[in-house]
Coordinates of C-alpha atoms in Angstrom, one line a residue:
M1420 CA 49.4 6.5 47.6
T1421 CA 52.6 5.9 50.1
T1422 CA 53.3 2.5 51.7
R1423 CA 56.3 1.6 54.5
V1424 CA 58.2 -1.6 53.9
G1425 CA 60.5 -1.9 57.8
T1426 CA 61.3 1.9 57.6
V1427 CA 61.5 2.1 53.2
N1428 CA 58.4 4.2 51.8
V1429 CA 58.0 3.0 48.3
E1430 CA 56.6 5.5 46.3
T1431 CA 53.7 3.7 43.9
T1432 CA 51.7 5.1 41.5
R1433 CA 48.4 3.1 39.4
V1434 CA 49.6 3.4 36.1
K1435 CA 47.2 3.5 32.8
I1436 CA 47.2 1.2 30.3
E1437 CA 46.9 2.2 27.0
E1438 CA 47.0 -1.0 25.2
R1439 CA 43.2 -2.5 24.6
P1440 CA 42.6 -6.1 26.7
M1441 CA 44.2 -9.0 25.3
G1442 CA 40.2 -10.9 23.1
G1443 CA 40.0 -13.9 22.4
L1444 CA 37.8 -17.3 21.7
T1445 CA 36.2 -16.9 25.0
F1446 CA 35.5 -13.6 25.4
D1447 CA 34.1 -13.9 22.3
W1448 CA 32.0 -16.4 22.8
A1449 CA 30.3 -15.0 26.0
V1450 CA 29.2 -11.7 23.3
V1451 CA 27.5 -14.9 20.8
G1452 CA 25.6 -16.4 23.5
F1453 CA 24.2 -13.1 25.1
S1454 CA 24.0 -12.0 20.8
A1455 CA 21.6 -15.6 20.9
W1456 CA 20.1 -14.4 23.4
F1457 CA 19.4 -10.4 22.4
L1458 CA 18.7 -11.8 18.6
G1459 CA 16.7 -14.5 19.5
G1460 CA 13.5 -11.8 21.5
L1461 CA 13.5 -10.1 18.5
Y1462 CA 12.5 -13.2 16.1
L1463 CA 10.5 -14.0 18.6
D1464 CA 8.9 -10.7 19.3
G1465 CA 8.6 -10.3 15.1
W1466 CA 6.8 -14.1 15.2
A1467 CA 4.7 -13.3 18.1
H1468 CA 3.3 -9.9 15.8
N1469 CA 2.8 -11.9 12.7
H1470 CA 0.8 -15.1 14.3
V1471 CA -0.3 -13.8 18.3
A1472 CA -3.2 -11.3 18.4
Q1473 CA -3.7 -8.4 20.4
L1474 CA -0.7 -7.9 20.9
E1475 CA -1.3 -4.0 22.0
T1476 CA 0.6 -3.7 24.3
F1477 CA 4.8 -3.2 25.9
F1478 CA 4.6 -5.8 28.3
T1479 CA 4.8 -8.8 26.4
P1480 CA 6.7 -12.2 27.4
W1481 CA 7.7 -11.9 24.3
H1482 CA 9.6 -8.3 24.9
A1483 CA 10.8 -9.5 28.2
V1484 CA 13.1 -12.0 26.3
F1485 CA 14.2 -9.2 23.9
Y1486 CA 15.5 -6.5 26.3
S1487 CA 16.4 -9.2 29.0
G1488 CA 18.5 -10.2 26.5
Y1489 CA 19.9 -7.7 25.4
F1490 CA 20.5 -5.3 29.9
A1491 CA 22.8 -9.0 29.7
V1492 CA 25.1 -8.3 26.7
A1493 CA 25.0 -4.7 27.8
G1494 CA 25.2 -5.8 31.5
F1495 CA 29.1 -8.5 30.8
L1496 CA 30.2 -5.4 28.6
A1497 CA 29.4 -3.1 31.3
F1498 CA 31.1 -5.6 33.8
S1499 CA 34.0 -6.2 31.5
M1500 CA 34.5 -2.7 30.9
W1501 CA 35.1 -2.1 34.4
R1502 CA 37.1 -5.1 35.3
H1503 CA 40.2 -3.7 33.2
H1504 CA 39.4 0.0 34.1
N1505 CA 40.4 -1.3 37.8
K1506 CA 43.1 -3.0 36.1
G1507 CA 44.3 -0.2 34.6
H1508 CA 43.1 0.5 31.1
L1509 CA 42.0 3.8 30.6
W1510 CA 37.6 3.9 30.5
M1511 CA 38.1 4.7 25.6
R1512 CA 40.4 1.6 25.3
S1513 CA 38.4 -0.9 28.5
L1514 CA 37.6 -3.8 25.5
P1515 CA 39.2 -6.3 23.3
E1516 CA 40.2 -4.3 20.1
G1517 CA 37.0 -5.0 17.1
Y1518 CA 34.8 -4.4 20.5
Q1519 CA 34.7 -0.9 20.8
L1520 CA 31.6 -0.4 18.1
T1521 CA 30.1 -2.9 20.3
M1522 CA 30.2 -1.2 23.6
L1523 CA 28.6 2.2 21.5
G1524 CA 25.7 -0.1 20.2
V1525 CA 24.3 -0.3 24.2
P1526 CA 24.1 3.4 24.5
I1527 CA 22.5 3.8 20.6
F1528 CA 19.9 1.2 21.5
F1529 CA 18.8 2.6 24.9
L1530 CA 18.9 5.9 23.5
G1531 CA 16.8 3.9 20.3
G1532 CA 14.7 3.0 23.6
I1533 CA 13.3 6.2 25.2
G1534 CA 13.1 7.8 21.3
D1535 CA 10.9 5.0 20.1
M1536 CA 8.2 5.4 23.5
I1537 CA 8.0 8.7 23.0
W1538 CA 6.9 8.3 19.3
H1539 CA 4.7 6.3 19.6
I1540 CA 3.6 8.2 22.8
V1541 CA 3.5 11.1 19.7
F1542 CA 3.0 9.8 16.3
G1543 CA 1.1 6.5 17.2
I1544 CA 2.3 2.2 16.6
E1545 CA 3.5 1.8 13.3
R1546 CA 1.9 -1.4 11.7
N1547 CA 3.4 -3.6 9.3
L1548 CA 5.8 -2.3 7.3
E1549 CA 5.3 1.2 9.4
A1550 CA 7.1 -1.1 12.0
L1551 CA 10.4 -2.4 9.9
F1552 CA 11.3 1.3 8.7
S1553 CA 9.8 3.8 11.5
P1554 CA 13.2 5.6 12.3
T1555 CA 13.2 4.6 15.9
H1556 CA 13.5 1.4 15.0
L1557 CA 15.7 2.4 12.9
I1558 CA 18.2 3.3 15.9
L1559 CA 17.8 0.5 17.7
A1560 CA 18.2 -2.0 14.9
T1561 CA 21.4 0.2 14.1
G1562 CA 23.2 -1.0 17.9
I1563 CA 22.1 -4.3 17.1
A1564 CA 23.6 -4.7 14.8
L1565 CA 27.0 -3.4 15.8
I1566 CA 26.7 -5.4 19.3
V1567 CA 26.3 -9.0 17.6
S1568 CA 28.7 -8.4 15.1
G1569 CA 31.1 -7.5 18.1
P1570 CA 32.8 -11.5 17.5
L1571 CA 32.7 -10.7 13.2
R1572 CA 35.7 -7.3 14.2
A1573 CA 37.7 -8.9 16.9
A1574 CA 37.9 -11.7 14.7
W1575 CA 38.9 -9.6 11.2
H1576 CA 41.8 -7.8 13.8
R1577 CA 43.7 -11.3 14.8
S1578 CA 45.8 -13.4 12.5
P1579 CA 43.4 -15.2 10.5
S1580 CA 42.9 -18.5 12.3
K1581 CA 41.8 -21.7 11.1
G1582 CA 38.9 -24.6 11.8
W1583 CA 36.2 -24.5 13.5
S1584 CA 37.4 -24.6 17.0
G1585 CA 38.5 -20.8 16.2
L1586 CA 36.6 -19.5 13.5
L1587 CA 32.7 -20.7 15.0
P1588 CA 32.4 -17.9 16.8
M1589 CA 32.9 -15.5 13.5
L1590 CA 30.4 -17.8 12.1
L1591 CA 27.8 -16.9 14.1
S1592 CA 28.2 -13.9 14.1
L1593 CA 27.9 -12.7 10.8
T1594 CA 24.7 -14.7 10.9
F1595 CA 23.2 -12.9 13.6
L1596 CA 24.1 -9.8 11.7
L1597 CA 22.8 -11.1 8.4
S1598 CA 19.8 -12.1 10.3
L1599 CA 19.1 -9.0 11.2
L1600 CA 19.5 -8.1 8.2
T1601 CA 17.0 -10.1 7.1
F1602 CA 14.9 -9.6 9.8
M1603 CA 14.5 -5.3 8.6
T1604 CA 14.4 -6.6 5.2
Q1605 CA 11.3 -9.8 6.2
F1606 CA 8.6 -8.2 3.5
A1607 CA 11.4 -8.8 0.4
H1608 CA 12.9 -12.2 1.8
P1609 CA 11.3 -15.4 -0.3
V1610 CA 11.5 -18.0 2.2
A1611 CA 9.3 -15.8 4.8
E1612 CA 7.5 -13.8 2.1
P1613 CA 7.2 -16.5 -1.3
W1614 CA 5.9 -14.6 -4.5
I1615 CA 7.0 -16.5 -6.3
A1616 CA 4.8 -19.5 -5.6
Q1617 CA 1.6 -16.9 -5.4
K1618 CA -0.6 -16.9 -8.5
I1619 CA -2.1 -13.2 -8.6
S1620 CA -3.6 -11.8 -12.2
K1621 CA -5.9 -9.4 -13.2
A1622 CA -8.6 -11.7 -12.3
Q1623 CA -7.2 -10.9 -8.5
I1624 CA -9.2 -7.5 -8.7
H1625 CA -12.4 -10.0 -7.4
S1626 CA -13.8 -9.7 -3.6
A1627 CA -12.3 -12.3 -2.3
I1628 CA -12.1 -14.0 1.6
Y1629 CA -9.2 -13.9 3.7
T1630 CA -8.3 -13.8 7.8
M1631 CA -5.6 -12.3 9.3
N1632 CA -4.7 -12.5 13.3
A1633 CA -6.4 -9.5 15.6
S1634 CA -3.4 -7.5 15.4
G1635 CA -3.5 -7.6 11.7
A1636 CA -0.8 -9.9 10.4
A1637 CA -0.8 -13.5 8.5
Q1638 CA -3.3 -12.1 5.8
T1639 CA -4.0 -15.2 4.3
R1640 CA -6.1 -15.5 1.2
L1641 CA -8.3 -18.7 1.5
T1642 CA -11.1 -18.1 -2.0
H1643 CA -9.8 -17.9 -5.6
L1644 CA -11.7 -17.5 -7.7
P1645 CA -11.1 -15.2 -10.1
E1646 CA -14.4 -15.1 -11.4
S1647 CA -16.4 -15.1 -8.7
E1648 CA -17.6 -12.6 -5.9
E1649 CA -17.1 -14.0 -2.3
T1650 CA -18.2 -11.4 0.4
S1651 CA -19.9 -11.3 3.4
P1652 CA -17.7 -14.1 5.3
V1653 CA -18.9 -14.7 9.3
L1654 CA -16.4 -16.9 11.5
S1655 CA -18.3 -19.6 13.5
P1656 CA -18.2 -18.9 17.5
D1657 CA -15.3 -21.5 17.8
G1658 CA -13.4 -20.5 15.1
S1659 CA -14.0 -23.1 12.9
K1660 CA -15.7 -22.4 9.9
I1661 CA -16.9 -19.5 7.5
A1662 CA -19.5 -18.8 5.6
F1663 CA -19.9 -17.2 3.2
A1664 CA -21.9 -15.0 0.0
S1665 CA -20.8 -16.5 -3.7
N1666 CA -21.5 -16.1 -6.7
R1667 CA -19.8 -19.2 -8.3
D1668 CA -22.0 -20.3 -9.3
G1669 CA -24.2 -18.3 -11.1
N1670 CA -26.0 -16.7 -8.4
Q1671 CA -25.3 -15.8 -4.6
E1672 CA -25.9 -18.7 -2.3
I1673 CA -24.7 -18.8 1.3
Y1674 CA -21.6 -22.1 2.0
L1675 CA -19.3 -22.7 4.4
M1676 CA -16.1 -23.5 4.4
N1677 CA -13.5 -24.6 6.8
A1678 CA -11.5 -21.5 8.7
D1679 CA -8.6 -22.5 6.3
G1680 CA -10.4 -22.3 4.0
T1681 CA -10.7 -26.0 2.7
G1682 CA -13.9 -27.8 1.9
S1683 CA -16.5 -25.1 0.8
V1684 CA -20.1 -26.5 0.6
N1685 CA -23.3 -24.5 -0.9
L1686 CA -25.8 -24.9 1.8
T1687 CA -28.5 -22.9 0.5
Q1688 CA -29.2 -24.3 -3.2
N1689 CA -31.5 -22.0 -4.8
K1690 CA -32.0 -20.0 -7.4
A1691 CA -32.9 -17.1 -5.8
E1692 CA -30.3 -13.9 -4.3
D1693 CA -28.2 -15.2 -0.5
F1694 CA -26.5 -13.2 1.3
L1695 CA -24.9 -12.2 4.3
P1696 CA -24.9 -15.2 6.9
A1697 CA -25.0 -15.0 10.8
W1698 CA -24.3 -17.6 13.2
S1699 CA -26.6 -18.1 16.5
P1700 CA -23.8 -18.2 19.1
D1701 CA -24.1 -21.6 19.5
G1702 CA -22.8 -22.2 16.4
S1703 CA -26.1 -24.8 15.5
K1704 CA -27.8 -21.9 13.2
I1705 CA -27.2 -19.6 10.6
A1706 CA -30.0 -16.5 10.1
F1707 CA -28.7 -15.1 6.3
V1708 CA -31.1 -12.6 4.0
S1709 CA -32.8 -14.0 0.8
T1710 CA -34.6 -12.5 -2.2
R1711 CA -37.1 -16.0 -2.4
D1712 CA -40.2 -14.4 -2.0
Q1713 CA -39.5 -11.4 -4.3
N1714 CA -38.2 -9.4 -1.1
D1715 CA -35.0 -8.6 0.5
E1716 CA -35.8 -11.4 3.6
I1717 CA -34.9 -12.7 6.9
Y1718 CA -34.3 -16.8 6.8
V1719 CA -32.7 -19.0 9.0
M1720 CA -31.5 -22.3 8.8
N1721 CA -29.8 -25.3 10.9
A1722 CA -25.2 -24.8 9.7
N1723 CA -25.5 -27.6 7.8
G1724 CA -27.9 -26.3 5.7
S1725 CA -31.3 -27.8 6.6
G1726 CA -34.7 -26.0 7.9
Q1727 CA -34.6 -23.4 6.3
T1728 CA -37.2 -21.5 7.4
R1729 CA -38.1 -17.7 6.9
L1730 CA -38.3 -14.6 9.6
T1731 CA -39.9 -11.6 7.8
N1732 CA -42.8 -11.4 6.5
N1733 CA -43.3 -7.9 5.5
P1734 CA -43.2 -6.0 1.2
A1735 CA -39.7 -4.3 2.6
S1736 CA -36.6 -5.4 2.7
D1737 CA -34.9 -6.5 5.8
W1738 CA -31.2 -7.1 5.5
K1739 CA -27.7 -7.6 8.1
P1740 CA -29.0 -9.8 11.6
T1741 CA -27.2 -10.5 14.4
W1742 CA -27.8 -12.7 17.1
S1743 CA -28.4 -11.6 20.7
P1744 CA -25.9 -13.1 22.9
D1745 CA -28.1 -16.0 24.5
G1746 CA -30.0 -16.5 20.9
K1747 CA -32.9 -15.7 21.7
Q1748 CA -33.5 -12.4 19.7
I1749 CA -32.1 -11.1 16.8
A1750 CA -31.8 -7.1 15.4
F1751 CA -31.2 -6.3 11.8
T1752 CA -32.0 -3.6 9.1
S1753 CA -35.0 -3.2 7.3
D1754 CA -36.2 0.3 5.8
R1755 CA -40.3 -1.0 6.6
E1756 CA -41.3 2.6 8.1
G1757 CA -39.8 4.3 5.0
N1758 CA -35.8 4.8 5.9
L1759 CA -33.7 2.8 6.9
E1760 CA -34.1 1.9 11.0
V1761 CA -32.3 -0.9 13.4
Y1762 CA -34.9 -3.3 14.8
V1763 CA -34.9 -5.7 16.9
M1764 CA -37.0 -9.2 17.2
N1765 CA -37.6 -12.4 18.9
A1766 CA -35.3 -14.9 17.3
D1767 CA -39.0 -17.2 15.2
G1768 CA -39.0 -13.4 13.7
S1769 CA -42.3 -12.6 16.1
N1770 CA -42.5 -9.0 17.6
P1771 CA -40.0 -6.7 15.3
V1772 CA -39.1 -3.2 17.5
N1773 CA -38.0 -0.2 15.9
I1774 CA -35.1 0.5 18.5
T1775 CA -33.5 3.9 16.6
K1776 CA -35.8 5.7 15.2
N1777 CA -34.8 8.5 13.1
G1778 CA -34.6 9.7 9.9
A1779 CA -31.4 9.5 9.0
R1780 CA -30.1 5.9 7.9
D1781 CA -29.2 3.0 10.3
W1782 CA -28.2 -0.2 9.5
R1783 CA -25.7 -2.9 9.1
P1784 CA -25.8 -4.2 13.4
S1785 CA -23.9 -6.0 15.3
W1786 CA -24.8 -7.4 18.7
S1787 CA -22.1 -7.4 21.9
P1788 CA -21.3 -10.6 22.4
V1789 CA -21.0 -10.1 26.5
S1790 CA -23.9 -7.4 26.3
N1791 CA -27.0 -6.0 25.7
Q1792 CA -25.7 -3.2 23.3
I1793 CA -26.1 -2.7 19.5
V1794 CA -23.2 -1.2 17.3
F1795 CA -24.4 0.1 14.1
A1796 CA -23.4 2.5 10.9
S1797 CA -25.6 6.2 10.6
N1798 CA -25.2 9.3 8.3
R1799 CA -27.6 10.9 11.1
D1800 CA -24.6 13.2 11.6
G1801 CA -23.8 14.1 7.7
N1802 CA -21.9 11.2 7.5
I1803 CA -20.9 7.5 8.0
E1804 CA -20.2 7.0 12.0
V1805 CA -20.5 3.6 13.9
Y1806 CA -22.4 4.5 16.9
L1807 CA -23.1 2.3 19.8
I1808 CA -27.1 1.6 21.3
N1809 CA -29.2 -0.4 23.9
A1810 CA -30.8 -3.3 22.7
D1811 CA -33.8 -0.4 23.9
G1812 CA -33.4 1.6 22.0
T1813 CA -31.6 3.9 25.3
G1814 CA -27.9 5.1 25.9
L1815 CA -26.9 6.2 21.8
V1816 CA -23.2 7.0 22.0
N1817 CA -21.7 8.4 18.5
L1818 CA -18.1 5.9 18.8
T1819 CA -16.7 6.9 16.0
N1820 CA -16.7 10.7 15.4
N1821 CA -14.6 10.9 11.7
Q1822 CA -15.0 13.2 8.6
A1823 CA -14.3 9.8 6.9
N1824 CA -16.9 7.1 6.6
D1825 CA -16.9 4.7 9.2
Y1826 CA -18.8 1.4 9.2
Q1827 CA -19.4 -2.0 8.9
P1828 CA -18.9 -2.6 13.1
T1829 CA -18.4 -6.0 14.6
W1830 CA -18.0 -7.2 18.1
S1831 CA -14.5 -8.4 19.3
P1832 CA -14.8 -12.4 21.0
D1833 CA -14.8 -10.3 25.0
G1834 CA -17.2 -7.5 23.7
K1835 CA -13.7 -5.0 24.4
Q1836 CA -13.3 -3.8 21.1
I1837 CA -15.0 -3.1 17.7
A1838 CA -13.7 -4.2 14.6
F1839 CA -15.3 -1.4 11.5
V1840 CA -14.4 -0.2 7.7
S1841 CA -13.1 3.4 7.6
E1842 CA -12.2 5.6 4.5
R1843 CA -9.9 7.4 6.6
D1844 CA -6.6 6.8 4.7
E1845 CA -8.5 7.5 1.4
N1846 CA -9.4 3.4 0.9
A1847 CA -11.6 1.1 3.0
E1848 CA -9.8 -0.6 5.3
I1849 CA -10.5 -2.2 8.7
Y1850 CA -9.9 -0.6 11.6
V1851 CA -9.9 -2.4 16.0
M1852 CA -11.0 0.3 18.8
N1853 CA -12.2 0.1 21.7
A1854 CA -15.1 -0.5 23.0
D1855 CA -15.6 3.6 24.1
G1856 CA -14.0 4.3 20.6
S1857 CA -11.4 5.4 21.7
N1858 CA -7.2 4.6 20.0
P1859 CA -8.5 3.4 16.3
I1860 CA -5.1 1.8 15.1
N1861 CA -6.3 0.7 11.2
I1862 CA -5.0 -3.0 11.5
S1863 CA -5.6 -4.2 7.1
N1864 CA -2.9 -1.1 6.2
N1865 CA -3.4 -2.6 2.1
P1866 CA -3.7 0.6 0.7
G1867 CA -4.5 -2.0 -3.0
M1868 CA -6.9 -3.5 -2.0
E1869 CA -10.5 -2.6 -0.4
E1870 CA -11.1 -4.5 2.6
S1871 CA -15.0 -5.2 3.7
F1872 CA -17.2 -7.8 5.8
P1873 CA -15.1 -7.9 9.3
S1874 CA -16.0 -11.0 11.8
W1875 CA -14.3 -11.9 14.6
A1876 CA -14.2 -15.3 16.0
Q1877 CA -11.6 -16.8 19.1
N1878 CA -8.0 -14.7 17.6
K1879 CA -8.8 -14.6 13.5
I1880 CA -10.7 -11.4 11.9
A1881 CA -12.3 -12.7 7.9
F1882 CA -12.9 -10.0 5.8
S1883 CA -13.3 -10.2 2.2
S1884 CA -10.8 -8.1 0.1
T1885 CA -11.3 -6.6 -3.4
G1886 CA -8.7 -4.7 -6.0
H1887 CA -8.4 -1.4 -6.6
S1888 CA -7.0 1.2 -8.8
I1889 CA -2.8 1.5 -7.6
L1890 CA -1.4 5.1 -8.8
S1891 CA -4.2 6.3 -10.0
Q1892 CA -4.1 3.8 -12.6
D1893 CA -7.8 2.6 -14.5
V1894 CA -7.8 -1.6 -13.0
A1895 CA -8.2 -2.5 -15.5
S1896 CA -4.6 -1.4 -16.7
F1897 CA -3.3 -3.1 -13.0
D1898 CA -1.6 -6.5 -13.8
A1899 CA -1.2 -7.6 -10.6
R1900 CA 1.0 -10.5 -12.1
E1901 CA 3.3 -8.3 -13.1
F1902 CA 3.1 -6.6 -10.1
G1903 CA 3.7 -9.9 -7.9
Q1904 CA 6.7 -10.7 -10.6
I1905 CA 8.9 -7.0 -10.0
I1906 CA 8.3 -7.1 -6.5
G1907 CA 9.4 -11.3 -6.7
M1908 CA 13.0 -9.8 -8.2
L1909 CA 13.3 -7.1 -6.5
S1910 CA 13.5 -9.5 -3.5
I1911 CA 15.7 -11.8 -4.4
L1912 CA 17.9 -10.5 -5.9
L1913 CA 18.3 -7.8 -2.4
Q1914 CA 18.7 -10.8 -0.8
V1915 CA 21.3 -12.2 -2.3
G1916 CA 23.6 -8.9 -2.6
L1917 CA 22.4 -8.6 1.8
L1918 CA 24.1 -12.8 1.9
M1919 CA 26.9 -12.8 -0.8
G1920 CA 28.3 -9.2 0.6
L1921 CA 29.2 -11.2 3.6
V1922 CA 30.1 -14.4 2.8
L1923 CA 32.2 -13.1 0.1
L1924 CA 34.0 -10.7 2.9
A1925 CA 34.4 -13.4 5.0
V1926 CA 35.5 -16.1 2.3
R1927 CA 38.5 -13.8 1.5
R1928 CA 39.4 -12.8 5.1
W1929 CA 39.8 -16.5 6.2
P1930 CA 40.1 -19.8 5.0
L1931 CA 36.3 -21.2 6.2
P1932 CA 36.3 -24.6 7.0
F1933 CA 33.7 -27.5 5.0
G1934 CA 29.7 -26.6 6.6
S1935 CA 30.2 -22.4 7.6
L1936 CA 27.6 -22.1 4.5
T1937 CA 25.3 -24.6 5.6
L1938 CA 25.4 -23.3 9.0
I1939 CA 25.2 -19.5 8.0
F1940 CA 22.4 -21.2 5.1
L1941 CA 20.5 -23.3 7.6
L1942 CA 20.5 -20.7 10.5
N1943 CA 19.1 -18.1 8.8
A1944 CA 16.4 -19.6 6.8
V1945 CA 15.2 -21.1 10.2
L1946 CA 14.9 -18.1 11.3
M1947 CA 13.5 -15.9 8.7
I1948 CA 10.4 -19.0 8.6
T1949 CA 9.5 -17.5 11.7
Q1950 CA 8.5 -14.8 9.4
S1951 CA 6.6 -16.4 7.9
D1952 CA 2.6 -16.6 7.5
D1953 CA 2.9 -20.1 7.2
D1954 CA 2.4 -22.1 10.4
T1955 CA 5.7 -22.0 11.5
L1956 CA 6.0 -25.9 12.9
R1957 CA 5.2 -27.3 10.2
A1958 CA 7.3 -25.3 7.9
L1959 CA 10.0 -25.5 10.4
P1960 CA 11.2 -28.8 8.2
Q1961 CA 11.0 -27.8 4.6
A1962 CA 13.2 -24.1 6.3
L1963 CA 15.4 -27.2 7.6
M1964 CA 15.7 -28.8 3.8
F1965 CA 16.2 -25.3 1.9
G1966 CA 19.1 -23.5 4.6
G1967 CA 20.5 -28.0 4.6
I1968 CA 20.6 -29.0 0.8
A1969 CA 21.2 -24.8 -0.5
G1970 CA 24.1 -24.6 2.2
L1971 CA 25.6 -28.2 1.4
F1972 CA 25.9 -27.2 -2.7
A1973 CA 27.6 -24.2 -1.6
D1974 CA 30.0 -25.2 0.8
L1975 CA 30.8 -28.4 -1.6
L1976 CA 31.4 -25.1 -4.5
L1977 CA 34.0 -23.5 -2.0
W1978 CA 35.6 -27.0 -1.2
Q1979 CA 36.1 -28.2 -4.7
L1980 CA 37.5 -23.9 -6.1
R1981 CA 39.1 -23.1 -2.7
P1982 CA 38.9 -19.0 -4.0
S1983 CA 41.6 -16.9 -2.4
L1984 CA 42.9 -13.7 -3.4
Q1985 CA 46.4 -15.8 -4.7
R1986 CA 43.7 -17.4 -7.3
L1987 CA 41.7 -14.3 -8.0
W1988 CA 39.9 -15.6 -10.5
V1989 CA 38.2 -18.2 -8.3
Y1990 CA 37.3 -16.1 -6.4
R1991 CA 34.9 -15.0 -9.1
V1992 CA 33.8 -18.2 -9.9
F1993 CA 32.8 -18.7 -7.0
A1994 CA 30.9 -15.4 -5.7
F1995 CA 29.0 -16.2 -9.7
T1996 CA 28.0 -20.0 -8.4
A1997 CA 27.1 -19.6 -4.1
P1998 CA 23.9 -18.3 -5.5
L1999 CA 23.2 -20.8 -8.2
A2000 CA 24.0 -22.8 -5.7
L2001 CA 21.3 -21.2 -2.9
Y2002 CA 18.8 -20.4 -5.7
G2003 CA 19.1 -23.1 -7.7
V2004 CA 17.7 -25.4 -4.7
Y2005 CA 15.0 -22.7 -3.1
F2006 CA 12.8 -22.5 -6.7
A2007 CA 13.0 -26.7 -6.6
M2008 CA 11.8 -27.2 -3.4
L2009 CA 8.9 -24.4 -3.9
Q2010 CA 8.2 -26.2 -6.8
L2011 CA 7.5 -29.7 -4.7
S2012 CA 6.0 -27.7 -1.7
K2013 CA 4.0 -23.9 -3.2
G2014 CA 4.6 -24.4 -7.1
I2015 CA 6.4 -21.7 -8.9
S2016 CA 3.8 -19.2 -10.9
W2017 CA 6.5 -17.6 -13.1
T2018 CA 7.1 -18.7 -16.6
V2019 CA 9.9 -20.7 -17.3
H2020 CA 11.6 -17.4 -18.9
L2021 CA 10.8 -15.6 -15.4
W2022 CA 12.4 -18.6 -13.0
T2023 CA 16.0 -18.8 -15.0
G2024 CA 16.8 -15.3 -15.2
A2025 CA 16.2 -14.9 -11.4
L2026 CA 19.0 -17.5 -11.1
V2027 CA 20.6 -16.2 -13.8
L2028 CA 20.9 -12.6 -12.1
T2029 CA 21.5 -14.3 -8.7
G2030 CA 25.0 -15.2 -10.0
V2031 CA 25.0 -11.5 -12.1
V2032 CA 24.8 -9.7 -8.5
G2033 CA 27.3 -12.2 -6.6
F2034 CA 30.0 -11.8 -9.3
L2035 CA 30.2 -7.4 -9.2
L2036 CA 29.6 -7.6 -5.1
S2037 CA 33.2 -9.8 -5.8
Y2038 CA 34.6 -6.4 -7.6
L2039 CA 33.4 -4.6 -4.6
I2040 CA 35.2 -6.2 -2.1
V2041 CA 38.2 -7.5 -3.8
P2042 CA 38.6 -4.9 -6.7
P2043 CA 41.3 -5.4 -9.1
R2044 CA 43.2 -3.6 -8.4
E2045 CA 44.4 -5.9 -5.2
Q2046 CA 44.5 -8.6 -7.9
S2047 CA 48.8 -8.8 -7.0
K2048 CA 48.6 -8.1 -3.2
D2049 CA 48.6 -10.7 -0.8
F2050 CA 45.9 -9.9 1.7
P2051 CA 47.4 -8.2 5.4
G2052 CA 47.8 -10.1 8.3

């Protein structure tokens, strides 16, 4: 380019600057802020999938926060590259030192998102553990890791800083990276999944009552009687109560408990067998089956157990009552005509009418809460399928049409979906499909258990679950308690490795100010409690105390020992004692809140092993051959 100054021609050319632009705390803070938005969106989305029912669409508020965080940090990095390029820096060298991989994470995440969309179209939506380890989600996680760790790498390349003002962006970046790793391994995190508090044993092979969100998340066991069979739970219309059958008093009775498993009351108190309860639409009555008249008949009672009245009076067997939306009729199963059929009668037991009229077995009806349609199970096509029929017997449709057995259907409260039991995954699992039979999804996804009797109200599904053989072992030889101990031990050692690997790396590089480890432990504990099945607000104070107290102990160790490369033996002592402080506090708080199901031999051994893991990691991060070397500045 030529410019004229007076009569003199001045030739100017654009200078290509080989050096990278200067970074600094201002740039670090900007990336930390956008990363907090980005990672916070990830945890918010994870919380929603663990606690909010029916998240079957991509377009949710949680995804909006997550992806807007991505576009915010990507936009900031792209703008910074453009601005520095206009100043003469080469495109490939237009970000400060340490942020090369951060910019690489932007297209990796974008391509992972495109791949994830294609993956879902081809293979369907991932559930539970699949959602953490599907290939496209691992690509997305790689992109996030490269982005949020930018300030950590930038600080590493600069001369070591001191104090909170110089190290806080690095500490937050390290915590974000740790929290991404713990998010991806939340199934094996002692805060999100406190295995050592779970009192499980061989007796768990008996049926127990569980609840879960309609998405399959937050599966929670409600009954814990090791020698009892707890079956056929039904949620009240408002979702506050559960009626169920149990033999805890020697014979099957109908019990009522709160939806959180507390306050169990025997409603029937009869020496006969009482089972298969069903709530009326207004929640004032419960229909059920009883053998008190020498054969299976349908009875009704008030929700408090009073006014028990027989509705059917037939020598045959009548089962599985289900109410019409207006409460004026009841559908049920009966073999009074020689084989199982679905009948409809008035709510007082009068005028029973056979609506299926088929030589096959038709049973377990469920009446839509919003229409005159009934779903039921039938083997009329050779195997057990879920069918839809109008209450007058017209409009029969096969909804499942699958070679596996599908049965025990129940409607969602809005009548748009149907939960049912299917054996298509080689064990009984609870599936949810649309009311027209489309998009069946396994939501229970428990290969080690047999699920049955789903019941849907509000945003919850209650169900019964029974243990069965695992890895082709006989049930009697499978020790669920030992299995839980193994998983719990591996969870602790894995998380110690992730945490101490990053902490020891930071301690090697920087003189961390007092409170640094408290920040790391506390923030990670708070984030991880959002992924727990527990109510987040109720569990938050416990997470704050755990992270705060454990971090304080670790900070006191760091302050007292002052580990460094020049005092390597102290560095290794710190590596051993810091995880002891963390998990010593964890075990103590767990004992005070939920209790520890492990023996003293097991949990003290686990505590020692956490120190061993930290000690061995110190040799990986600072090998013995570096003992005489100063750290390069």
